[in-house]
Short mmCIF file of C-alpha atoms in Angstrom, two decimals:
data_model
loop_
_atom_site.label_atom_id
_atom_site.label_comp_id
_atom_site.label_asym_id
_atom_site.label_seq_id
_atom_site.Cartn_x
_atom_site.Cartn_y
_atom_site.Cartn_z
CA ALA A 1 -50.83 -45.52 -32.82
CA GLY A 2 -53.50 -45.14 -35.45
CA SER A 3 -53.16 -44.11 -39.06
CA TRP A 4 -50.91 -41.07 -39.52
CA SER A 5 -50.11 -39.55 -42.91
CA SER A 6 -46.70 -38.28 -44.05
CA TRP A 7 -45.96 -34.96 -45.72
CA ASN A 8 -42.70 -33.81 -47.29
CA ASP A 9 -41.95 -30.19 -46.49
CA THR A 10 -38.58 -28.45 -46.77
CA ASN A 11 -39.52 -26.34 -43.72
CA ALA A 12 -39.99 -29.42 -41.53
CA TYR A 13 -37.19 -30.92 -39.47
CA GLU A 14 -35.45 -33.41 -41.81
CA GLN A 15 -37.89 -32.27 -44.55
CA ALA A 16 -40.91 -34.37 -43.49
CA PHE A 17 -43.55 -34.65 -40.78
CA ARG A 18 -46.53 -36.82 -39.86
CA TYR A 19 -50.05 -35.44 -39.40
CA HIS A 20 -53.52 -36.47 -38.31
CA ALA A 21 -56.95 -34.85 -38.49
CA ALA A 22 -58.79 -33.90 -35.30
CA GLY A 23 -60.18 -36.91 -33.48
CA SER A 24 -61.02 -38.50 -30.16
CA GLY A 25 -57.46 -38.76 -28.81
CA THR A 26 -56.96 -42.44 -29.67
CA ASN A 27 -54.49 -41.69 -32.48
CA THR A 28 -51.09 -40.77 -31.03
CA ALA A 29 -47.53 -40.10 -32.12
CA SER A 30 -44.75 -40.58 -29.57
CA TRP A 31 -41.09 -39.67 -29.19
CA THR A 32 -39.11 -41.48 -26.48
CA LEU A 33 -35.91 -39.79 -25.39
CA ASP A 34 -33.80 -42.64 -23.96
CA GLY A 35 -30.44 -42.37 -22.25
CA LEU A 36 -31.29 -39.36 -20.09
CA GLU A 37 -29.72 -39.19 -16.65
CA GLN A 38 -32.03 -40.04 -13.77
CA GLY A 39 -32.67 -37.07 -11.50
CA LYS A 40 -31.51 -34.52 -14.08
CA THR A 41 -33.81 -31.83 -15.45
CA TYR A 42 -34.40 -31.34 -19.17
CA GLN A 43 -36.10 -28.64 -21.18
CA LEU A 44 -38.27 -30.27 -23.83
CA LEU A 45 -38.89 -28.44 -27.10
CA ALA A 46 -41.19 -29.18 -30.03
CA THR A 47 -41.12 -28.02 -33.63
CA TRP A 48 -43.77 -28.10 -36.35
CA THR A 49 -44.68 -26.29 -39.56
CA ALA A 50 -47.37 -23.69 -38.96
CA GLU A 51 -50.43 -23.27 -41.20
CA SER A 52 -53.98 -22.00 -40.73
CA ASN A 53 -55.44 -25.55 -40.90
CA ARG A 54 -53.51 -26.66 -37.80
CA ALA A 55 -54.91 -27.23 -34.31
CA THR A 56 -54.95 -24.36 -31.86
CA ASN A 57 -54.98 -26.88 -29.00
CA ALA A 58 -52.63 -29.73 -29.99
CA PRO A 59 -52.04 -31.80 -26.81
CA LEU A 60 -48.46 -32.84 -26.02
CA SER A 61 -48.26 -35.10 -22.96
CA VAL A 62 -44.92 -35.64 -21.22
CA LEU A 63 -44.40 -39.00 -19.51
CA ASP A 64 -41.69 -40.39 -17.23
CA GLY A 65 -42.24 -44.11 -17.69
CA SER A 66 -46.00 -44.57 -17.36
CA THR A 67 -46.44 -41.44 -15.21
CA THR A 68 -47.87 -38.41 -17.01
CA LEU A 69 -45.98 -35.32 -15.80
CA ALA A 70 -47.97 -32.75 -17.79
CA THR A 71 -50.08 -32.14 -20.86
CA VAL A 72 -49.34 -28.93 -22.72
CA ARG A 73 -51.65 -27.65 -25.45
CA ILE A 74 -49.95 -25.70 -28.21
CA ASN A 75 -51.25 -23.60 -31.08
CA GLU A 76 -49.74 -25.08 -34.23
CA GLN A 77 -51.18 -22.28 -36.39
CA PHE A 78 -48.23 -20.16 -35.20
CA ALA A 79 -44.57 -21.09 -35.72
CA PRO A 80 -42.47 -22.02 -32.66
CA VAL A 81 -40.35 -19.09 -31.45
CA ASP A 82 -38.40 -19.95 -28.29
CA GLN A 83 -35.07 -21.24 -29.67
CA THR A 84 -33.30 -21.92 -32.94
CA ILE A 85 -31.50 -25.27 -33.13
CA ASP A 86 -30.21 -26.86 -36.36
CA ASN A 87 -31.69 -23.93 -38.32
CA HIS A 88 -35.22 -24.70 -37.06
CA THR A 89 -37.30 -22.84 -34.50
CA TRP A 90 -38.49 -24.72 -31.43
CA GLN A 91 -41.08 -24.05 -28.73
CA SER A 92 -40.51 -25.01 -25.10
CA ILE A 93 -43.10 -27.36 -23.63
CA GLY A 94 -41.55 -27.12 -20.16
CA THR A 95 -38.78 -28.53 -17.98
CA TYR A 96 -39.02 -32.02 -16.54
CA SER A 97 -36.97 -34.42 -14.42
CA THR A 98 -36.78 -38.13 -15.11
CA SER A 99 -36.65 -40.90 -12.54
CA THR A 100 -36.56 -43.62 -15.23
CA GLY A 101 -33.85 -42.27 -17.54
CA ALA A 102 -36.31 -41.61 -20.36
CA LEU A 103 -38.99 -39.06 -21.17
CA THR A 104 -41.74 -39.68 -23.71
CA VAL A 105 -43.67 -36.92 -25.46
CA ARG A 106 -47.01 -38.07 -26.86
CA LEU A 107 -49.14 -36.04 -29.30
CA SER A 108 -52.76 -37.09 -29.71
CA ASP A 109 -55.48 -36.13 -32.18
CA ASP A 110 -57.69 -34.79 -29.34
CA ALA A 111 -57.67 -31.36 -30.98
CA ASN A 112 -59.77 -28.99 -33.07
CA ALA A 113 -57.88 -29.41 -36.40
CA TYR A 114 -54.84 -31.17 -37.89
CA VAL A 115 -52.04 -32.02 -35.43
CA ILE A 116 -48.46 -32.04 -36.71
CA ALA A 117 -45.87 -34.53 -35.41
CA ASP A 118 -42.46 -33.20 -36.50
CA ALA A 119 -39.67 -33.37 -33.88
CA ILE A 120 -38.91 -33.16 -30.15
CA CYS A 121 -35.64 -32.02 -28.55
CA ALA A 122 -34.31 -32.40 -24.98
CA ILE A 123 -31.69 -30.05 -23.50
CA GLU A 124 -30.22 -30.64 -20.05
CA VAL A 125 -30.88 -27.76 -17.68
CA GLU A 126 -27.80 -27.08 -15.61
CA THR A 127 -28.42 -26.54 -11.91
CA PRO A 128 -26.96 -23.18 -10.90
CA ALA A 129 -24.19 -23.25 -8.29
CA THR A 130 -26.03 -20.54 -6.35
CA ALA A 131 -29.66 -19.55 -6.35
CA PRO A 132 -30.51 -16.60 -8.60
CA ALA A 133 -30.89 -13.25 -6.84
CA VAL A 134 -34.47 -12.02 -6.71
CA ILE A 135 -35.49 -8.58 -5.50
CA ASP A 136 -39.24 -8.16 -5.10
CA ASN A 137 -41.09 -4.88 -4.80
CA GLY A 138 -40.91 -3.87 -1.15
CA ASP A 139 -37.50 -5.56 -0.65
CA VAL A 140 -34.29 -3.73 0.13
CA GLY A 141 -32.84 -2.80 -3.25
CA PHE A 142 -36.21 -1.88 -4.81
CA SER A 143 -37.16 1.78 -5.16
CA GLU A 144 -39.77 3.93 -6.86
CA GLN A 145 -39.12 7.32 -8.38
CA GLY A 146 -41.97 9.77 -8.89
CA SER A 147 -45.45 9.65 -7.43
CA ASN A 148 -48.77 7.84 -7.72
CA TRP A 149 -47.44 4.27 -7.73
CA LEU A 150 -50.15 1.80 -6.70
CA GLY A 151 -50.03 -1.71 -5.28
CA TRP A 152 -52.13 -4.73 -6.22
CA SER A 153 -52.53 -8.16 -4.62
CA GLU A 154 -52.56 -11.00 -7.14
CA THR A 155 -51.98 -14.68 -6.36
CA GLY A 156 -50.22 -15.19 -9.73
CA ALA A 157 -47.69 -12.43 -9.04
CA TYR A 158 -44.33 -13.08 -7.39
CA GLN A 159 -44.99 -13.08 -3.62
CA SER A 160 -48.65 -12.30 -4.43
CA ASP A 161 -48.36 -8.59 -5.25
CA PHE A 162 -47.03 -6.02 -7.71
CA ARG A 163 -46.71 -2.26 -8.18
CA TYR A 164 -48.13 -0.37 -11.16
CA HIS A 165 -48.48 3.12 -12.60
CA ALA A 166 -50.72 4.75 -15.16
CA PRO A 167 -49.16 5.73 -18.53
CA GLY A 168 -47.10 8.90 -18.29
CA THR A 169 -44.05 10.71 -19.65
CA GLY A 170 -41.40 8.32 -18.33
CA GLN A 171 -40.57 10.34 -15.20
CA ASN A 172 -42.09 7.75 -12.85
CA THR A 173 -39.78 4.72 -12.73
CA THR A 174 -38.83 1.75 -10.57
CA THR A 175 -35.39 0.36 -9.95
#
């Protein structure tokens, strides 16, 4: 929606991308990934060509039908780094399930500089047969070697706490 310009670039996926200057959010570019299996989970990845005139807060919204699942803001001044597919680097924008069989990724111009609309990729995330093993600090199987380890409570940490140690010679370790 809106007036997007095209740019040929050998570094872009299929050698071209669309772009738009910063705006109010009314100009959007969308990719609809049809034919996905309902109830399955997919990792969505984006690619773009990085330059210093790009937005540091390009908004990518993920929709399942008309329901917005998330909006992820990415810094397009830096190249994507998560995966290489088809000789291009891609950045994960999260994992999502679909109840409609399609996911749409929408980029808007609600940003602080040029936004780049290049390509989106979906990869099915296989459900593991068994849950992954997790050993937290304080669980059986966790140990500390050396002295002066300290604990900290933090809501963002796994099970709300972690252990830490000041820099040293490498003699104080955890397993």
